[in-house]
Structure formats: C-alpha cells, structure tokens
Amino acid sequence: MLLLLLLMNDKVALGQDGDPVGSTQGGGGREMVPALFIFGDSLIDNGNNNNLPSFAKANYYPYAELLGLPLIPAYSEASGAQVLHGVNYASAAAGILDITGRNFVGRIPFDQQIRNFQNTLDQVTDNLGASDVSNAIARCIFFVGMGSNDYLNNYLMPNYNTKNQYNAQQYADLLVSEYSRQLTTLYNLGARKFVLAGLGRMGCIPSILAQNQMDRCSEEVNQLVMPFNANVKTMINNLNANLPGARFTFIDIAHMFEDLLTNYRSYGFSVIDRGCCGIGRNGGQITCLPFQTPCANREEYVFWDAFHPTEAVNIMFGRKAFYGDQSVVYPMNIQQLASF
C-alpha cells in the first residue's frame, strides 16, 4: 500500500546517522521530518513475520517511495543507528483486536506493535537523551494502516463467532473504541503527527470476488466496512480537538478505490477483477505462491494477488495521499502535515 518514506530533519539526532542532509538512499528531496514510524498489516509489513511461526509472510521491499528517507527497516531487523530514520512495526495478519488473524498463527497485533515502538523509544532515549528525543518524536510522522484483517480474518471467517455477536455498526464501534485507545497510547508516548489509512472497497478484492458466482463486487462486504471508515473520521475529529498538539490525517482509501474501479482505463489499467499472481477464480482462491509465475503485464492490473494492490496502484494512491485535496485525504494531505 502507501509505504510513504518520510523527510528527515537536518539536526544530528533522531533522523540522522551522520549522512549530510539530502544524501538519502532511495529517497528524493530535502527532508522535512526526523523519521517515519509505521504500524499495520500485510499491506505494509516488510519482514516482521519472517521469523514467526506464521503462514502470513510479507517480506518484500516497499512498493513506493515519495519522500526522502532510506528504506525503513523492519523492527525485527533494526538495530543501532538504523532506527534513527524510523522503524516498520507492521505484521501480516495483524489487527486492532488481539484475536484477529489467529488462523495464520504468528502475528503481531497493534497493541504489541505499540509496545515494540516503546522499546525502540527507550533505546533511542538512552542514547540521545529524553529532551532531544521528545522534541524529535513530536515532529515524526506515524503511519497506521489497521482494520482490514479485523474483517477479512475475523468477522468474515467462519471459525470466528464475531458475526453472531455484533452487527456491522456495533463491530465498527468496538474496533474504533479500541483504535482510539491505542492511538492515544501513541500520543502519550510523544507522537503528534498521525496518518491513518481507511479501509478500501474490500468487497472488490479477488479473494471476495472468487466467492461470488456473479463475478462482481460484494456490496454486502463493502457496506459492512463503511461504518468503520465513518467512525474513524469522527474519531479523528475528536482526537484533533481533544489531544493538544495532535494532528491526525485520514486517507480515504475507499474513495480512491471507487474512483479507480470506475475509471480504471483512464488511469492505464485493464484488469480490475483478478490478481496478477494467484490461483483459481479471479486469481483469488489461493493467493500468490512462492515460485509462481505472475502475469506478464502487472502494470495493467489493479490487484497483485488475492488481497493486495499492485505497485502501480500503490504509487498512484501514495501520490494522492501526499498531494491530494480533502476529497481523498482529510483534513490535510501528508505534504501539509509534514510542514507543521
């Protein structure tokens, strides 16, 4: 998804390891914030599940770079000066709820990802001092992409009883209540600039299409996740109003996907209903396997596999999140957030 690599600061502290300003590895342009800290699931996991007993691995380089940092290391692999540019805590199959994703065995839920960030913070504070770290952390960006698995690998799974316990609105209320608590914990640890990714049109992913004999998007699933996005927008307004100095921004992935699926040809895509790499109906019954040959024209596909968008989509959505107006990123875009 949008693994946005952020702009650093020109002070020798958090965000620096001795490199001169502007001499980044893979980034582009002058740095504006000290570091990027990333929390989420397989859409942004770059290796944290590798050493877990897990069926959910996501250990490839991030698709898109827009800003100026080196590639952000996975928490499981980061050490020493590597953490000064930020850390990726994301874990495939992880959710807002601890019980989400248990069918994949090993995963790192959001609460544990936050505890891992606290470990990083303690490490950096020991080396740099509390005052410098506190000032720098307040200028860092915290990217959070959570919630997909709480539906795909919890509510919609037959081995979970969740659907029998909650209707769509009640479940969204539960998730966002937990989400608000978790984000407030990050705020209390010093975070001030947050980018939250909403949920996309999940009823249109190949995994869901493959379950539908009509071969079209499941409006039932799309409607199921709508209350979550609505609740997150309300939560952002409340947190911005009630947490001094906090700035929360929401990326409207659902709106972006709706526009993309409606106007895909104008964006250069030709295939919207199957994964580039997968097995069975819509390339979505079994997701991409090791050594499987993917499609030859992946830049024309919206979906890479049963669940995830392609590099081309990630880059397009990343640019919209960075430069876009309030129809796609609210109340400000990432470029504006970074400048505060």
Tab-separated table of C-alpha atoms in Angstrom:
chain	number	residue	atom	x	y	z
A	1	MET	CA	0.000	0.000	0.000
A	2	LEU	CA	1.222	3.516	0.690
A	3	LEU	CA	4.558	2.913	2.347
A	4	LEU	CA	5.460	6.595	2.400
A	5	LEU	CA	9.089	7.215	3.223
A	6	LEU	CA	9.403	10.500	5.010
A	7	LEU	CA	11.623	13.513	5.022
A	8	MET	CA	14.233	13.876	7.720
A	9	ASN	CA	15.473	16.852	9.727
A	10	ASP	CA	18.934	18.394	9.392
A	11	LYS	CA	19.838	18.065	13.071
A	12	VAL	CA	22.203	15.341	14.266
A	13	ALA	CA	19.752	13.436	16.421
A	14	LEU	CA	16.759	11.262	15.675
A	15	GLY	CA	16.576	11.165	11.910
A	16	GLN	CA	20.308	11.235	11.293
A	17	ASP	CA	23.183	8.817	11.293
A	18	GLY	CA	25.861	11.160	10.093
A	19	ASP	CA	24.735	11.485	6.481
A	20	PRO	CA	24.639	15.026	5.117
A	21	VAL	CA	21.206	16.478	4.510
A	22	GLY	CA	19.810	15.365	1.200
A	23	SER	CA	22.133	12.361	0.830
A	24	THR	CA	19.465	9.709	1.205
A	25	GLN	CA	19.354	6.169	-0.072
A	26	GLY	CA	16.402	5.917	-2.345
A	27	GLY	CA	14.524	8.997	-1.204
A	28	GLY	CA	14.118	12.185	-3.159
A	29	GLY	CA	14.328	15.770	-1.981
A	30	ARG	CA	15.144	17.581	1.221
A	31	GLU	CA	13.941	16.053	4.455
A	32	MET	CA	11.188	17.710	6.461
A	33	VAL	CA	10.632	15.413	9.458
A	34	PRO	CA	13.015	13.345	11.574
A	35	ALA	CA	11.616	9.856	10.962
A	36	LEU	CA	8.697	7.643	9.978
A	37	PHE	CA	7.184	5.012	12.264
A	38	ILE	CA	4.888	2.502	10.581
A	39	PHE	CA	2.179	0.276	12.084
A	40	GLY	CA	-0.116	-2.065	10.203
A	41	ASP	CA	-0.649	-5.408	8.497
A	42	SER	CA	0.478	-7.243	5.342
A	43	LEU	CA	-0.190	-4.167	3.228
A	44	ILE	CA	2.912	-2.625	4.823
A	45	ASP	CA	4.772	-5.441	6.631
A	46	ASN	CA	8.336	-5.646	5.264
A	47	GLY	CA	9.693	-8.555	7.272
A	48	ASN	CA	8.473	-8.655	10.869
A	49	ASN	CA	6.734	-12.020	10.401
A	50	ASN	CA	9.750	-13.719	8.810
A	51	ASN	CA	10.926	-15.409	11.997
A	52	LEU	CA	7.482	-16.062	13.448
A	53	PRO	CA	5.693	-19.428	13.167
A	54	SER	CA	3.267	-17.815	10.744
A	55	PHE	CA	1.512	-18.611	7.486
A	56	ALA	CA	1.391	-14.854	6.775
A	57	LYS	CA	4.691	-13.598	5.392
A	58	ALA	CA	5.160	-10.228	3.731
A	59	ASN	CA	8.859	-9.748	3.251
A	60	TYR	CA	9.373	-7.738	0.098
A	61	TYR	CA	10.697	-4.233	-0.380
A	62	PRO	CA	8.035	-1.500	-0.142
A	63	TYR	CA	6.441	-0.559	-3.419
A	64	ALA	CA	6.590	3.237	-3.379
A	65	GLU	CA	8.878	5.984	-2.218
A	66	LEU	CA	7.704	9.573	-2.322
A	67	LEU	CA	9.819	11.257	0.282
A	68	GLY	CA	13.373	11.440	1.494
A	69	LEU	CA	14.297	8.670	3.924
A	70	PRO	CA	16.188	5.455	3.302
A	71	LEU	CA	14.066	2.307	3.267
A	72	ILE	CA	12.598	1.954	6.752
A	73	PRO	CA	13.817	-1.269	8.427
A	74	ALA	CA	11.544	-3.879	9.961
A	75	TYR	CA	11.545	-3.832	13.765
A	76	SER	CA	12.736	-7.446	13.808
A	77	GLU	CA	15.874	-6.460	11.881
A	78	ALA	CA	16.556	-2.892	13.034
A	79	SER	CA	19.391	-2.042	15.386
A	80	GLY	CA	21.677	0.809	16.328
A	81	ALA	CA	21.655	3.825	14.054
A	82	GLN	CA	19.175	2.141	11.685
A	83	VAL	CA	16.273	3.104	13.956
A	84	LEU	CA	17.069	6.825	13.728
A	85	HIS	CA	15.204	7.153	10.420
A	86	GLY	CA	12.210	5.238	11.732
A	87	VAL	CA	11.021	1.654	12.092
A	88	ASN	CA	8.343	-0.506	10.475
A	89	TYR	CA	6.383	-2.498	13.099
A	90	ALA	CA	3.705	-3.832	10.715
A	91	SER	CA	2.822	-7.511	10.766
A	92	ALA	CA	0.906	-9.570	8.220
A	93	ALA	CA	-2.434	-10.863	9.608
A	94	ALA	CA	-2.367	-8.329	12.462
A	95	GLY	CA	-5.430	-6.417	13.578
A	96	ILE	CA	-6.733	-3.857	16.008
A	97	LEU	CA	-8.059	-6.766	18.087
A	98	ASP	CA	-5.538	-9.214	19.522
A	99	ILE	CA	-7.619	-12.238	18.456
A	100	THR	CA	-7.668	-11.197	14.785
A	101	GLY	CA	-5.632	-13.339	12.394
A	102	ARG	CA	-5.163	-16.332	14.670
A	103	ASN	CA	-5.832	-18.640	11.693
A	104	PHE	CA	-2.364	-17.587	10.464
A	105	VAL	CA	-0.832	-18.477	13.860
A	106	GLY	CA	2.012	-15.991	14.411
A	107	ARG	CA	1.345	-12.261	14.000
A	108	ILE	CA	1.977	-9.056	15.964
A	109	PRO	CA	-1.288	-7.259	16.884
A	110	PHE	CA	-1.429	-3.470	17.096
A	111	ASP	CA	-1.099	-3.401	20.891
A	112	GLN	CA	2.154	-5.371	20.664
A	113	GLN	CA	3.379	-3.183	17.803
A	114	ILE	CA	2.924	-0.193	20.110
A	115	ARG	CA	4.895	-1.951	22.856
A	116	ASN	CA	7.633	-2.607	20.311
A	117	PHE	CA	7.701	1.109	19.496
A	118	GLN	CA	8.085	1.846	23.196
A	119	ASN	CA	11.121	-0.472	23.232
A	120	THR	CA	12.608	1.492	20.323
A	121	LEU	CA	11.844	4.750	22.113
A	122	ASP	CA	13.579	3.546	25.270
A	123	GLN	CA	16.612	2.522	23.233
A	124	VAL	CA	16.866	5.869	21.435
A	125	THR	CA	16.253	7.827	24.644
A	126	ASP	CA	19.110	6.023	26.384
A	127	ASN	CA	21.445	7.074	23.572
A	128	LEU	CA	20.259	10.605	22.808
A	129	GLY	CA	18.552	11.893	25.952
A	130	ALA	CA	14.902	12.413	26.791
A	131	SER	CA	14.604	16.079	25.820
A	132	ASP	CA	16.050	15.723	22.304
A	133	VAL	CA	14.055	12.579	21.621
A	134	SER	CA	10.796	14.090	22.838
A	135	ASN	CA	11.204	17.124	20.587
A	136	ALA	CA	12.097	14.956	17.589
A	137	ILE	CA	9.305	12.402	18.090
A	138	ALA	CA	6.746	15.203	18.079
A	139	ARG	CA	7.883	16.073	14.527
A	140	CYS	CA	7.952	12.486	13.231
A	141	ILE	CA	5.099	11.011	11.241
A	142	PHE	CA	3.269	7.914	12.499
A	143	PHE	CA	1.605	5.968	9.716
A	144	VAL	CA	-1.081	3.467	10.771
A	145	GLY	CA	-2.912	1.106	8.418
A	146	MET	CA	-5.096	-1.145	10.545
A	147	GLY	CA	-8.512	-2.780	10.323
A	148	SER	CA	-8.544	-4.926	7.166
A	149	ASN	CA	-7.783	-8.155	8.988
A	150	ASP	CA	-10.364	-7.418	11.669
A	151	TYR	CA	-12.858	-8.024	8.865
A	152	LEU	CA	-11.131	-10.457	6.471
A	153	ASN	CA	-9.502	-12.598	9.153
A	154	ASN	CA	-12.019	-12.224	11.943
A	155	TYR	CA	-15.576	-11.026	11.236
A	156	LEU	CA	-15.850	-12.775	7.839
A	157	MET	CA	-14.157	-16.006	8.907
A	158	PRO	CA	-16.441	-18.991	9.655
A	159	ASN	CA	-14.291	-20.127	12.605
A	160	TYR	CA	-14.924	-16.846	14.459
A	161	ASN	CA	-18.159	-16.133	16.316
A	162	THR	CA	-17.802	-12.358	15.839
A	163	LYS	CA	-20.553	-12.027	13.230
A	164	ASN	CA	-23.013	-13.593	15.672
A	165	GLN	CA	-22.022	-11.186	18.445
A	166	TYR	CA	-22.066	-7.866	16.587
A	167	ASN	CA	-23.847	-6.246	13.679
A	168	ALA	CA	-21.847	-4.002	11.322
A	169	GLN	CA	-22.272	-0.803	13.369
A	170	GLN	CA	-21.631	-2.493	16.709
A	171	TYR	CA	-18.442	-4.073	15.390
A	172	ALA	CA	-17.220	-0.766	13.957
A	173	ASP	CA	-17.925	0.848	17.337
A	174	LEU	CA	-15.899	-1.842	19.100
A	175	LEU	CA	-12.971	-1.548	16.686
A	176	VAL	CA	-12.787	2.234	16.751
A	177	SER	CA	-13.107	2.359	20.538
A	178	GLU	CA	-10.024	0.119	20.735
A	179	TYR	CA	-8.321	2.064	17.932
A	180	SER	CA	-8.834	5.357	19.768
A	181	ARG	CA	-7.314	3.908	22.940
A	182	GLN	CA	-4.308	2.600	21.010
A	183	LEU	CA	-3.689	5.861	19.176
A	184	THR	CA	-3.979	7.785	22.436
A	185	THR	CA	-1.277	5.497	23.847
A	186	LEU	CA	0.997	6.503	20.974
A	187	TYR	CA	0.147	10.141	21.653
A	188	ASN	CA	1.089	9.678	25.310
A	189	LEU	CA	4.429	8.265	24.142
A	190	GLY	CA	5.084	11.508	22.275
A	191	ALA	CA	3.542	11.030	18.816
A	192	ARG	CA	1.801	14.104	17.412
A	193	LYS	CA	1.562	13.675	13.626
A	194	PHE	CA	-0.585	10.733	12.520
A	195	VAL	CA	-1.586	9.423	9.099
A	196	LEU	CA	-4.396	6.839	9.256
A	197	ALA	CA	-5.342	4.791	6.197
A	198	GLY	CA	-9.021	3.915	5.903
A	199	LEU	CA	-10.306	0.612	4.579
A	200	GLY	CA	-10.792	0.168	0.846
A	201	ARG	CA	-13.559	-1.413	-1.215
A	202	MET	CA	-12.926	-4.809	0.330
A	203	GLY	CA	-15.882	-6.363	-1.427
A	204	CYS	CA	-13.997	-5.924	-4.714
A	205	ILE	CA	-10.744	-7.736	-3.899
A	206	PRO	CA	-10.101	-11.000	-5.806
A	207	SER	CA	-10.456	-13.103	-2.643
A	208	ILE	CA	-14.048	-11.891	-2.189
A	209	LEU	CA	-14.818	-11.930	-5.932
A	210	ALA	CA	-13.788	-15.587	-6.039
A	211	GLN	CA	-16.557	-16.410	-3.543
A	212	ASN	CA	-19.211	-14.699	-5.647
A	213	GLN	CA	-20.641	-16.639	-8.594
A	214	MET	CA	-21.936	-13.384	-10.088
A	215	ASP	CA	-18.290	-12.300	-10.554
A	216	ARG	CA	-18.870	-8.804	-9.250
A	217	CYS	CA	-18.113	-6.838	-6.105
A	218	SER	CA	-19.847	-7.906	-2.923
A	219	GLU	CA	-21.862	-4.904	-1.826
A	220	GLU	CA	-22.567	-6.751	1.410
A	221	VAL	CA	-18.865	-6.650	2.292
A	222	ASN	CA	-18.470	-3.065	1.055
A	223	GLN	CA	-21.393	-1.986	3.240
A	224	LEU	CA	-20.001	-3.952	6.182
A	225	VAL	CA	-16.828	-1.856	6.398
A	226	MET	CA	-18.430	1.540	5.738
A	227	PRO	CA	-19.284	2.191	9.421
A	228	PHE	CA	-15.624	1.657	10.326
A	229	ASN	CA	-14.457	4.400	7.948
A	230	ALA	CA	-17.208	6.734	9.157
A	231	ASN	CA	-16.275	6.073	12.790
A	232	VAL	CA	-12.586	6.680	12.105
A	233	LYS	CA	-13.359	10.081	10.565
A	234	THR	CA	-15.381	11.020	13.656
A	235	MET	CA	-12.592	9.723	15.884
A	236	ILE	CA	-10.029	11.847	14.045
A	237	ASN	CA	-12.114	14.976	14.579
A	238	ASN	CA	-12.418	14.155	18.286
A	239	LEU	CA	-8.724	13.400	18.748
A	240	ASN	CA	-7.684	16.544	16.882
A	241	ALA	CA	-9.978	18.566	19.162
A	242	ASN	CA	-9.090	16.891	22.456
A	243	LEU	CA	-5.387	15.993	22.279
A	244	PRO	CA	-3.276	19.185	22.462
A	245	GLY	CA	-0.814	19.460	19.594
A	246	ALA	CA	-2.100	16.344	17.807
A	247	ARG	CA	-2.685	16.355	14.059
A	248	PHE	CA	-4.498	13.321	12.642
A	249	THR	CA	-4.992	12.872	8.902
A	250	PHE	CA	-7.266	10.275	7.259
A	251	ILE	CA	-6.564	8.750	3.830
A	252	ASP	CA	-9.867	7.850	2.201
A	253	ILE	CA	-8.815	4.604	0.518
A	254	ALA	CA	-12.442	3.653	-0.196
A	255	HIS	CA	-12.985	6.846	-2.202
A	256	MET	CA	-9.724	6.313	-4.098
A	257	PHE	CA	-10.648	2.722	-4.929
A	258	GLU	CA	-14.158	3.619	-6.030
A	259	ASP	CA	-12.739	6.213	-8.400
A	260	LEU	CA	-10.108	3.768	-9.642
A	261	LEU	CA	-12.534	0.908	-10.285
A	262	THR	CA	-14.935	3.250	-12.097
A	263	ASN	CA	-12.282	4.996	-14.203
A	264	TYR	CA	-9.575	2.332	-14.353
A	265	ARG	CA	-8.947	2.648	-18.089
A	266	SER	CA	-8.232	6.351	-17.804
A	267	TYR	CA	-5.564	5.500	-15.228
A	268	GLY	CA	-3.929	2.967	-17.563
A	269	PHE	CA	-5.316	-0.267	-16.080
A	270	SER	CA	-7.115	-3.012	-17.972
A	271	VAL	CA	-7.707	-5.767	-15.352
A	272	ILE	CA	-9.683	-4.997	-12.192
A	273	ASP	CA	-11.253	-8.344	-11.276
A	274	ARG	CA	-8.367	-10.779	-10.782
A	275	GLY	CA	-4.959	-10.911	-9.163
A	276	CYS	CA	-1.787	-10.787	-11.231
A	277	CYS	CA	-0.473	-13.722	-9.188
A	278	GLY	CA	-2.895	-16.258	-7.737
A	279	ILE	CA	-4.779	-19.497	-8.339
A	280	GLY	CA	-8.424	-20.267	-9.090
A	281	ARG	CA	-11.371	-17.992	-9.796
A	282	ASN	CA	-10.278	-14.367	-10.212
A	283	GLY	CA	-6.776	-15.408	-9.179
A	284	GLY	CA	-8.176	-15.133	-5.684
A	285	GLN	CA	-8.947	-18.593	-4.308
A	286	ILE	CA	-5.305	-19.247	-3.403
A	287	THR	CA	-3.019	-16.245	-3.145
A	288	CYS	CA	0.369	-15.929	-4.880
A	289	LEU	CA	2.671	-18.850	-4.039
A	290	PRO	CA	6.484	-18.947	-3.933
A	291	PHE	CA	7.984	-19.507	-7.409
A	292	GLN	CA	4.629	-18.977	-9.100
A	293	THR	CA	4.918	-17.071	-12.376
A	294	PRO	CA	2.918	-13.830	-12.190
A	295	CYS	CA	1.184	-12.111	-15.084
A	296	ALA	CA	3.496	-10.532	-17.647
A	297	ASN	CA	1.744	-7.135	-17.653
A	298	ARG	CA	1.419	-6.372	-13.953
A	299	GLU	CA	1.299	-2.607	-14.547
A	300	GLU	CA	-2.142	-3.140	-16.114
A	301	TYR	CA	-3.538	-4.954	-13.049
A	302	VAL	CA	-5.170	-3.268	-10.073
A	303	PHE	CA	-4.546	-6.269	-7.804
A	304	TRP	CA	-1.265	-8.099	-7.318
A	305	ASP	CA	-2.755	-11.125	-5.555
A	306	ALA	CA	-5.921	-12.181	-3.750
A	307	PHE	CA	-5.761	-9.289	-1.279
A	308	HIS	CA	-3.219	-6.601	-2.177
A	309	PRO	CA	-2.976	-3.881	-4.835
A	310	THR	CA	-0.117	-3.699	-7.325
A	311	GLU	CA	2.870	-1.385	-7.277
A	312	ALA	CA	1.188	0.849	-9.860
A	313	VAL	CA	-1.835	1.341	-7.583
A	314	ASN	CA	0.354	1.925	-4.528
A	315	ILE	CA	2.291	4.654	-6.294
A	316	MET	CA	-0.884	6.330	-7.539
A	317	PHE	CA	-2.546	6.234	-4.107
A	318	GLY	CA	0.660	7.366	-2.422
A	319	ARG	CA	0.860	10.462	-4.609
A	320	LYS	CA	-2.793	11.268	-3.968
A	321	ALA	CA	-2.255	10.948	-0.212
A	322	PHE	CA	0.800	13.172	-0.389
A	323	TYR	CA	-0.510	15.903	-2.699
A	324	GLY	CA	-4.294	15.380	-2.760
A	325	ASP	CA	-7.228	17.530	-1.702
A	326	GLN	CA	-9.773	16.860	1.052
A	327	SER	CA	-11.800	14.525	-1.155
A	328	VAL	CA	-9.090	11.877	-0.657
A	329	VAL	CA	-7.088	12.949	2.402
A	330	TYR	CA	-8.660	14.798	5.334
A	331	PRO	CA	-8.220	17.366	6.873
A	332	MET	CA	-4.804	17.889	5.207
A	333	ASN	CA	-2.515	15.965	2.910
A	334	ILE	CA	0.770	14.429	4.006
A	335	GLN	CA	2.869	17.169	2.455
A	336	GLN	CA	0.960	19.713	4.520
A	337	LEU	CA	1.169	17.578	7.663
A	338	ALA	CA	4.933	17.251	7.305
A	339	SER	CA	5.320	21.033	7.106
A	340	PHE	CA	3.753	21.691	10.540
